[in-house]
CSV table of C-alpha atoms and ligand atoms in Angstrom, one decimal:
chain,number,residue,atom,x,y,z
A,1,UNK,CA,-106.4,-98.4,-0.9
A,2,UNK,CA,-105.4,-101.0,1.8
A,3,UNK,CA,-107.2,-102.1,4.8
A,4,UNK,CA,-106.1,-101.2,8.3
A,5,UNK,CA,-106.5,-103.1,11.3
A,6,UNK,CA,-108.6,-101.9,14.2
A,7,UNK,CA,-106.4,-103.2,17.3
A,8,UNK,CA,-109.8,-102.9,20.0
A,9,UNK,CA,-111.9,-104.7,17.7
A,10,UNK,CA,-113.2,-107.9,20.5
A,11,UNK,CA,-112.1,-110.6,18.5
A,12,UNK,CA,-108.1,-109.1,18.9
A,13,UNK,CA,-108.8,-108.9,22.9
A,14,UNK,CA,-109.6,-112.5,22.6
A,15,UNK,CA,-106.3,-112.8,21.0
A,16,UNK,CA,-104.5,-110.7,23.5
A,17,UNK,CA,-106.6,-112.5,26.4
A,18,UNK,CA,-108.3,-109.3,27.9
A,19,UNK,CA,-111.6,-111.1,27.2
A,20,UNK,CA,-112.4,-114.3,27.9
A,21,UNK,CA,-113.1,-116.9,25.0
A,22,UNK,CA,-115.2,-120.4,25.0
A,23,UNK,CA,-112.2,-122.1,22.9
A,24,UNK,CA,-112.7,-124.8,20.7
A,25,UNK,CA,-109.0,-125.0,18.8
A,26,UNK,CA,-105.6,-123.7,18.3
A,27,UNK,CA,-102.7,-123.6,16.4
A,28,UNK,CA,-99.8,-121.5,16.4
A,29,UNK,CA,-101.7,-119.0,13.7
A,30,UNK,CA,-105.1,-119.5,14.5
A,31,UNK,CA,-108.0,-120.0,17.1
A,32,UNK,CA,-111.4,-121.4,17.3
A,33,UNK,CA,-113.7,-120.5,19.7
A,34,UNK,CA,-117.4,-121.1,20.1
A,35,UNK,CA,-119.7,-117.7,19.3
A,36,UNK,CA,-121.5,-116.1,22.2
A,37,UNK,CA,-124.8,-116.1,20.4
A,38,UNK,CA,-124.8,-119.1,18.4
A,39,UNK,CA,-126.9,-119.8,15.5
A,40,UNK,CA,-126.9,-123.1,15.0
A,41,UNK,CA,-126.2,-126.4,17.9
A,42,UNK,CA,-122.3,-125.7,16.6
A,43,UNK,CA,-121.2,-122.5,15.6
A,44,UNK,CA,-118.1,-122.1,16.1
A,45,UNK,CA,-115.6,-119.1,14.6
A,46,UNK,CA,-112.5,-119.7,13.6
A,47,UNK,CA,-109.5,-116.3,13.4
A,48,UNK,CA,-106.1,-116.5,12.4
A,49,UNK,CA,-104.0,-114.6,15.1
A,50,UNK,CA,-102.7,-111.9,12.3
A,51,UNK,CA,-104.0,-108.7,11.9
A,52,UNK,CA,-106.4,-109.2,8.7
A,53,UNK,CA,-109.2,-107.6,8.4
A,54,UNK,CA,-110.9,-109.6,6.2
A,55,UNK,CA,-110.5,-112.9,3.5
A,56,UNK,CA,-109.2,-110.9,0.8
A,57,UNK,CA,-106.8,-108.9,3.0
A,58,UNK,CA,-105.4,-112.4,4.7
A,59,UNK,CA,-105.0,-114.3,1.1
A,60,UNK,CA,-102.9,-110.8,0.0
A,61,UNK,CA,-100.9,-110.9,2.9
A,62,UNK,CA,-100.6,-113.5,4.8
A,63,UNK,CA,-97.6,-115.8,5.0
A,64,UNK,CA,-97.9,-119.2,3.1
A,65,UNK,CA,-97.5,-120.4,6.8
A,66,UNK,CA,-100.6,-118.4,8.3
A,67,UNK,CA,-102.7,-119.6,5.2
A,68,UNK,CA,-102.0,-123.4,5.3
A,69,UNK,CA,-102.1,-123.3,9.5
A,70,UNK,CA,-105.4,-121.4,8.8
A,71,UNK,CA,-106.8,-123.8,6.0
A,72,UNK,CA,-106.2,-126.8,8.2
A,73,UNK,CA,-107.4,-125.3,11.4
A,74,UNK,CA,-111.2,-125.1,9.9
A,75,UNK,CA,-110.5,-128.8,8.6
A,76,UNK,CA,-109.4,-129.8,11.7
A,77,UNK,CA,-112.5,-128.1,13.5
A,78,UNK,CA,-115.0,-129.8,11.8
A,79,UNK,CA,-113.4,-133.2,12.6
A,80,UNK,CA,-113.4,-132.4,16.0
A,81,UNK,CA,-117.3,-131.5,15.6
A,82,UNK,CA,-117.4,-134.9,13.9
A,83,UNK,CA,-119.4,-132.9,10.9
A,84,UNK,CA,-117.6,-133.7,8.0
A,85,UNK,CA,-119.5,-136.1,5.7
A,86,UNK,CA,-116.4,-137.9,5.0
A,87,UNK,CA,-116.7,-138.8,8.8
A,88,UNK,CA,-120.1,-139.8,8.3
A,89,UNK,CA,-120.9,-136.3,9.9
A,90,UNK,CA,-124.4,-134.2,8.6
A,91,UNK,CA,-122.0,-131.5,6.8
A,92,UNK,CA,-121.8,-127.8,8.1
A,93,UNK,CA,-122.1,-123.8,6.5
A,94,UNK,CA,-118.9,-121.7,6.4
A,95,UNK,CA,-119.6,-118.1,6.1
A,96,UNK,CA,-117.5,-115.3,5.8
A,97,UNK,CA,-119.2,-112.4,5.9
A,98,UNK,CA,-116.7,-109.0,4.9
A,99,UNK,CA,-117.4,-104.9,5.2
A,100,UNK,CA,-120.9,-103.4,4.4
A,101,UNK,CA,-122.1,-105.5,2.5
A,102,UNK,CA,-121.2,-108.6,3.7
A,103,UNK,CA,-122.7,-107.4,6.8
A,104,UNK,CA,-119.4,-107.9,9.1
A,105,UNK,CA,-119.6,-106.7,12.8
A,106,UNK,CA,-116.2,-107.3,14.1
A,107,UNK,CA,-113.5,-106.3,11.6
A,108,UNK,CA,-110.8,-109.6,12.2
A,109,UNK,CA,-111.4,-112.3,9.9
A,110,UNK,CA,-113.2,-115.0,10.8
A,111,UNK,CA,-114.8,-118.4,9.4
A,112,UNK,CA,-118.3,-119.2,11.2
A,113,UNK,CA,-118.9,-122.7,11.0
A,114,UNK,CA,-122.2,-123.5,11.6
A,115,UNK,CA,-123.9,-126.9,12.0
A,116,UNK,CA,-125.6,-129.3,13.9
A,117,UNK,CA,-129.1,-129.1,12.0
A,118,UNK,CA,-130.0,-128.4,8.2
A,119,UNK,CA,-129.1,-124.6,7.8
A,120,UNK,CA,-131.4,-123.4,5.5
A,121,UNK,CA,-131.2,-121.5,2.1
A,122,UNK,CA,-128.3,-120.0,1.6
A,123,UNK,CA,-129.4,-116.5,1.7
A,124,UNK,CA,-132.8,-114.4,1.7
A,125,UNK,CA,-133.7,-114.1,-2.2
A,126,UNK,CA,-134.0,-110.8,-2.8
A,127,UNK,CA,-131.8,-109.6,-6.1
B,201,LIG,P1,-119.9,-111.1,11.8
B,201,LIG,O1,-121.2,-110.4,11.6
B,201,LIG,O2,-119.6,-112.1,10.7
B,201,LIG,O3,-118.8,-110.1,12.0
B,201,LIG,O4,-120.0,-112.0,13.1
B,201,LIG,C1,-119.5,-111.6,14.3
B,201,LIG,C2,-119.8,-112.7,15.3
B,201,LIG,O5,-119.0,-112.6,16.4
B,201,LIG,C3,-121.3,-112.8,15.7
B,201,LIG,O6,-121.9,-114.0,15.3
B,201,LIG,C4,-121.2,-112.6,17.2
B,201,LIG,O7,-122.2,-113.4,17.9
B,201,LIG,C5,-119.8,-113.0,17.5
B,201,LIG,N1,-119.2,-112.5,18.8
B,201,LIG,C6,-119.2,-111.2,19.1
B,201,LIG,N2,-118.5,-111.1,20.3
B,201,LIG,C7,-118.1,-112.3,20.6
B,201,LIG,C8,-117.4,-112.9,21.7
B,201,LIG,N3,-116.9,-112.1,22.7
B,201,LIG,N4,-117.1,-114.2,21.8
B,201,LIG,C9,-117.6,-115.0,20.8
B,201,LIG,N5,-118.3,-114.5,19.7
B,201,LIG,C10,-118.5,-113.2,19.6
């Protein structure tokens, strides 16, 4: 079926700079920016500037350019957040949550990394 990209989603007036951002990172395909109701002490979101909806839809069409930019722009955000255990950081949660289910609100992909304390199970335990 496909997935098409919704254009006014917030996240892609971010990108286009009709709405302000807190931002954390950039690259030439991607962008970190802290989320406005944060979860954690760090939680920060990271987008690649294409129009993907989702993971699936960015590791089907993305450019081998866009992915690796992508790949390393999480990397490098959670050295900057000095997180990483091989940095002697506490470690960190990356959740990508997609359509229904997944319980996505705003249909661009993005990585939330979330950190700064211990984060908890990974999810309610219900089957
Ligand atoms: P998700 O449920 O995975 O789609 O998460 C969307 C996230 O975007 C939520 O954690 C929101 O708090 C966050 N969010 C929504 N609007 C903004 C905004 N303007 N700036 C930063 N984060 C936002």
């Amino acid at each position: 079926m496909g997935y098409s990209y919704d254009d006014q989603n917030i996240f892609a007036k971010i990108l286009r700079g009709e709405i302000p951002c807190s931002k954390v990172h950039e690259t030439e395909h991607s962008l970190a920016f802290a989320d406005i109701a944060p979860k954690a002490p760090h939680h920060v979101l990271v987008i690649p500037k294409g129009p993907y909806v989702c993971y699936d839809h960015f590791a089907a069409e993305a450019t081998d350019a866009e992915i690796v930019d992508y790949t390393r722009a999480i990397g490098a955000v959670c050295a900057q957040l000095g997180v990483s255990p091989s940095d002697g950081g506490n470690g960190y949660r990356m959740i990508a949550n997609t359509g229904n289910d997944g319980v996505q609100e705003v249909p661009h992909l993005h990585v939330h990394i979330l950190a700064g304390r211990n984060i908890g199970p990974m999810i309610l335990m219900r089957p």
